[in-house]
């Protein structure tokens, strides 16, 4: 069964950092682009970042550029999202998702994925 499992969420003060992990199983991880998508209560889903399967090209939403860094460790079938300088507006459930072909830039990274995780809550207090 193809699965993604997020971890690393929690409560942090504004200005703090968190590192999210997305562990994959049941599919050829190396062949998939992996994205992070978040959704806050009452707001639309937002594509945060994505890393390609081949050369590891990274894409970011403007709202997180310079603060978040995505990376992947193919040996561990895991993608990470390092989140620094967190703001209260970063509060959301964060999902990781996998796309067999490429990062879905055409959807602003928030849709078009083949596999989704269950999500992890990130709460940033002011």
PDB file of C-alpha atoms in Angstrom:
ATOM      1  CA  UNK A   1       0.000   0.000   0.000  1.00  0.00           C
ATOM      2  CA  UNK A   2       1.342   3.416  -0.977  1.00  0.00           C
ATOM      3  CA  UNK A   3       1.560   5.576   2.124  1.00  0.00           C
ATOM      4  CA  UNK A   4       2.911   8.890   3.363  1.00  0.00           C
ATOM      5  CA  UNK A   5       3.248   9.689   7.060  1.00  0.00           C
ATOM      6  CA  UNK A   6       3.934  13.181   8.367  1.00  0.00           C
ATOM      7  CA  UNK A   7       5.533  13.932  11.714  1.00  0.00           C
ATOM      8  CA  UNK A   8       7.194  16.815  13.525  1.00  0.00           C
ATOM      9  CA  UNK A   9       4.278  19.162  13.989  1.00  0.00           C
ATOM     10  CA  UNK A  10       3.565  20.884  17.264  1.00  0.00           C
ATOM     11  CA  UNK A  11       3.215  24.159  19.115  1.00  0.00           C
ATOM     12  CA  UNK A  12       5.924  26.794  18.760  1.00  0.00           C
ATOM     13  CA  UNK A  13       6.241  30.478  19.509  1.00  0.00           C
ATOM     14  CA  UNK A  14       6.497  33.040  16.745  1.00  0.00           C
ATOM     15  CA  UNK A  15      10.065  33.253  15.508  1.00  0.00           C
ATOM     16  CA  UNK A  16      10.731  29.631  16.344  1.00  0.00           C
ATOM     17  CA  UNK A  17      11.486  26.639  14.150  1.00  0.00           C
ATOM     18  CA  UNK A  18      10.093  23.207  13.387  1.00  0.00           C
ATOM     19  CA  UNK A  19      11.160  20.438  11.058  1.00  0.00           C
ATOM     20  CA  UNK A  20       8.476  18.322   9.478  1.00  0.00           C
ATOM     21  CA  UNK A  21       9.187  14.867   8.103  1.00  0.00           C
ATOM     22  CA  UNK A  22       7.314  12.901   5.471  1.00  0.00           C
ATOM     23  CA  UNK A  23       8.114   9.188   5.395  1.00  0.00           C
ATOM     24  CA  UNK A  24       7.078   7.202   2.327  1.00  0.00           C
ATOM     25  CA  UNK A  25       6.400   3.517   1.890  1.00  0.00           C
ATOM     26  CA  UNK A  26       4.932   1.173  -0.696  1.00  0.00           C
ATOM     27  CA  UNK A  27       6.130   2.945  -3.846  1.00  0.00           C
ATOM     28  CA  UNK A  28       9.297   3.955  -5.679  1.00  0.00           C
ATOM     29  CA  UNK A  29      10.046   7.065  -3.702  1.00  0.00           C
ATOM     30  CA  UNK A  30      12.926   8.138  -5.934  1.00  0.00           C
ATOM     31  CA  UNK A  31      10.542   8.506  -8.891  1.00  0.00           C
ATOM     32  CA  UNK A  32       8.113  10.855  -7.170  1.00  0.00           C
ATOM     33  CA  UNK A  33       8.031  14.572  -6.571  1.00  0.00           C
ATOM     34  CA  UNK A  34       6.980  15.362  -3.006  1.00  0.00           C
ATOM     35  CA  UNK A  35       5.075  18.437  -1.949  1.00  0.00           C
ATOM     36  CA  UNK A  36       3.934  20.097   1.258  1.00  0.00           C
ATOM     37  CA  UNK A  37       0.473  21.617   1.348  1.00  0.00           C
ATOM     38  CA  UNK A  38      -1.198  23.342   4.283  1.00  0.00           C
ATOM     39  CA  UNK A  39      -4.724  24.241   5.222  1.00  0.00           C
ATOM     40  CA  UNK A  40      -5.798  26.534   7.992  1.00  0.00           C
ATOM     41  CA  UNK A  41      -9.358  26.577   9.377  1.00  0.00           C
ATOM     42  CA  UNK A  42     -11.648  28.542   7.115  1.00  0.00           C
ATOM     43  CA  UNK A  43      -8.973  29.076   4.484  1.00  0.00           C
ATOM     44  CA  UNK A  44      -8.207  27.543   1.131  1.00  0.00           C
ATOM     45  CA  UNK A  45      -5.538  24.899   0.785  1.00  0.00           C
ATOM     46  CA  UNK A  46      -2.137  26.400  -0.012  1.00  0.00           C
ATOM     47  CA  UNK A  47       0.786  24.725  -1.733  1.00  0.00           C
ATOM     48  CA  UNK A  48       3.850  25.470   0.390  1.00  0.00           C
ATOM     49  CA  UNK A  49       6.743  23.724  -1.284  1.00  0.00           C
ATOM     50  CA  UNK A  50       7.670  20.864  -3.570  1.00  0.00           C
ATOM     51  CA  UNK A  51      10.847  19.008  -4.479  1.00  0.00           C
ATOM     52  CA  UNK A  52      11.250  17.185  -7.754  1.00  0.00           C
ATOM     53  CA  UNK A  53      12.163  13.536  -8.148  1.00  0.00           C
ATOM     54  CA  UNK A  54      15.189  13.883 -10.381  1.00  0.00           C
ATOM     55  CA  UNK A  55      17.632  16.653  -9.620  1.00  0.00           C
ATOM     56  CA  UNK A  56      15.767  17.787  -6.556  1.00  0.00           C
ATOM     57  CA  UNK A  57      14.594  21.133  -7.841  1.00  0.00           C
ATOM     58  CA  UNK A  58      12.703  22.969  -5.126  1.00  0.00           C
ATOM     59  CA  UNK A  59       9.722  25.265  -5.405  1.00  0.00           C
ATOM     60  CA  UNK A  60       8.249  27.529  -2.750  1.00  0.00           C
ATOM     61  CA  UNK A  61       5.189  29.662  -2.227  1.00  0.00           C
ATOM     62  CA  UNK A  62       6.027  33.341  -1.951  1.00  0.00           C
ATOM     63  CA  UNK A  63       4.675  33.338   1.603  1.00  0.00           C
ATOM     64  CA  UNK A  64       7.441  30.995   2.802  1.00  0.00           C
ATOM     65  CA  UNK A  65      10.400  31.830   0.574  1.00  0.00           C
ATOM     66  CA  UNK A  66      13.512  32.511   2.593  1.00  0.00           C
ATOM     67  CA  UNK A  67      12.022  30.893   5.705  1.00  0.00           C
ATOM     68  CA  UNK A  68      11.246  27.295   4.703  1.00  0.00           C
ATOM     69  CA  UNK A  69      13.608  24.765   3.122  1.00  0.00           C
ATOM     70  CA  UNK A  70      12.566  21.474   1.570  1.00  0.00           C
ATOM     71  CA  UNK A  71      14.975  18.559   1.187  1.00  0.00           C
ATOM     72  CA  UNK A  72      14.842  14.848   0.522  1.00  0.00           C
ATOM     73  CA  UNK A  73      16.840  11.813   1.603  1.00  0.00           C
ATOM     74  CA  UNK A  74      16.152   9.081  -0.934  1.00  0.00           C
ATOM     75  CA  UNK A  75      18.059   6.531   1.151  1.00  0.00           C
ATOM     76  CA  UNK A  76      15.537   7.047   3.939  1.00  0.00           C
ATOM     77  CA  UNK A  77      12.481   7.577   1.718  1.00  0.00           C
ATOM     78  CA  UNK A  78      11.890  10.817   3.563  1.00  0.00           C
ATOM     79  CA  UNK A  79      11.301  14.454   2.706  1.00  0.00           C
ATOM     80  CA  UNK A  80      11.841  17.230   5.226  1.00  0.00           C
ATOM     81  CA  UNK A  81      10.464  20.718   5.560  1.00  0.00           C
ATOM     82  CA  UNK A  82      12.612  22.949   7.744  1.00  0.00           C
ATOM     83  CA  UNK A  83      10.510  25.877   8.897  1.00  0.00           C
ATOM     84  CA  UNK A  84      12.262  28.864  10.425  1.00  0.00           C
ATOM     85  CA  UNK A  85      11.070  32.292  11.560  1.00  0.00           C
ATOM     86  CA  UNK A  86       7.586  30.909  12.000  1.00  0.00           C
ATOM     87  CA  UNK A  87       4.649  33.296  12.074  1.00  0.00           C
ATOM     88  CA  UNK A  88       1.143  32.869  13.519  1.00  0.00           C
ATOM     89  CA  UNK A  89      -0.178  32.823   9.947  1.00  0.00           C
ATOM     90  CA  UNK A  90       1.801  29.617   9.355  1.00  0.00           C
ATOM     91  CA  UNK A  91      -0.619  27.828  11.689  1.00  0.00           C
ATOM     92  CA  UNK A  92      -2.298  25.034   9.735  1.00  0.00           C
ATOM     93  CA  UNK A  93      -2.474  21.324   9.159  1.00  0.00           C
ATOM     94  CA  UNK A  94       0.457  20.414   6.953  1.00  0.00           C
ATOM     95  CA  UNK A  95       0.126  17.555   4.492  1.00  0.00           C
ATOM     96  CA  UNK A  96       2.736  15.924   2.340  1.00  0.00           C
ATOM     97  CA  UNK A  97       1.783  14.498  -1.021  1.00  0.00           C
ATOM     98  CA  UNK A  98       3.471  12.652  -3.873  1.00  0.00           C
ATOM     99  CA  UNK A  99       3.222  13.150  -7.617  1.00  0.00           C
ATOM    100  CA  UNK A 100       4.571  10.466  -9.944  1.00  0.00           C
ATOM    101  CA  UNK A 101       5.686  12.892 -12.619  1.00  0.00           C
ATOM    102  CA  UNK A 102       6.619  16.333 -11.377  1.00  0.00           C
ATOM    103  CA  UNK A 103       5.791  19.132  -8.965  1.00  0.00           C
ATOM    104  CA  UNK A 104       2.337  20.386  -9.988  1.00  0.00           C
ATOM    105  CA  UNK A 105       3.317  23.969 -10.611  1.00  0.00           C
ATOM    106  CA  UNK A 106       0.157  24.404 -12.699  1.00  0.00           C
ATOM    107  CA  UNK A 107      -1.925  24.100  -9.525  1.00  0.00           C
ATOM    108  CA  UNK A 108       0.384  26.368  -7.497  1.00  0.00           C
ATOM    109  CA  UNK A 109       1.575  23.170  -5.785  1.00  0.00           C
ATOM    110  CA  UNK A 110      -1.696  22.593  -3.909  1.00  0.00           C
ATOM    111  CA  UNK A 111      -3.340  19.853  -5.992  1.00  0.00           C
ATOM    112  CA  UNK A 112      -2.756  17.201  -8.629  1.00  0.00           C
ATOM    113  CA  UNK A 113      -0.895  14.785  -6.375  1.00  0.00           C
ATOM    114  CA  UNK A 114      -1.393  11.026  -6.511  1.00  0.00           C
ATOM    115  CA  UNK A 115      -0.815  10.139  -2.856  1.00  0.00           C
ATOM    116  CA  UNK A 116      -1.625  12.127   0.294  1.00  0.00           C
ATOM    117  CA  UNK A 117      -0.644  11.811   3.927  1.00  0.00           C
ATOM    118  CA  UNK A 118      -2.933  12.353   6.907  1.00  0.00           C
ATOM    119  CA  UNK A 119      -1.431  15.646   7.981  1.00  0.00           C
ATOM    120  CA  UNK A 120       0.295  17.091  11.039  1.00  0.00           C
ATOM    121  CA  UNK A 121      -0.804  20.147  12.995  1.00  0.00           C
ATOM    122  CA  UNK A 122       1.491  23.148  13.267  1.00  0.00           C
ATOM    123  CA  UNK A 123       0.453  25.888  15.668  1.00  0.00           C
ATOM    124  CA  UNK A 124       2.438  29.113  16.004  1.00  0.00           C
ATOM    125  CA  UNK A 125       1.559  31.292  18.978  1.00  0.00           C
ATOM    126  CA  UNK A 126       2.079  35.050  18.984  1.00  0.00           C
TER     127      UNK A 126
END
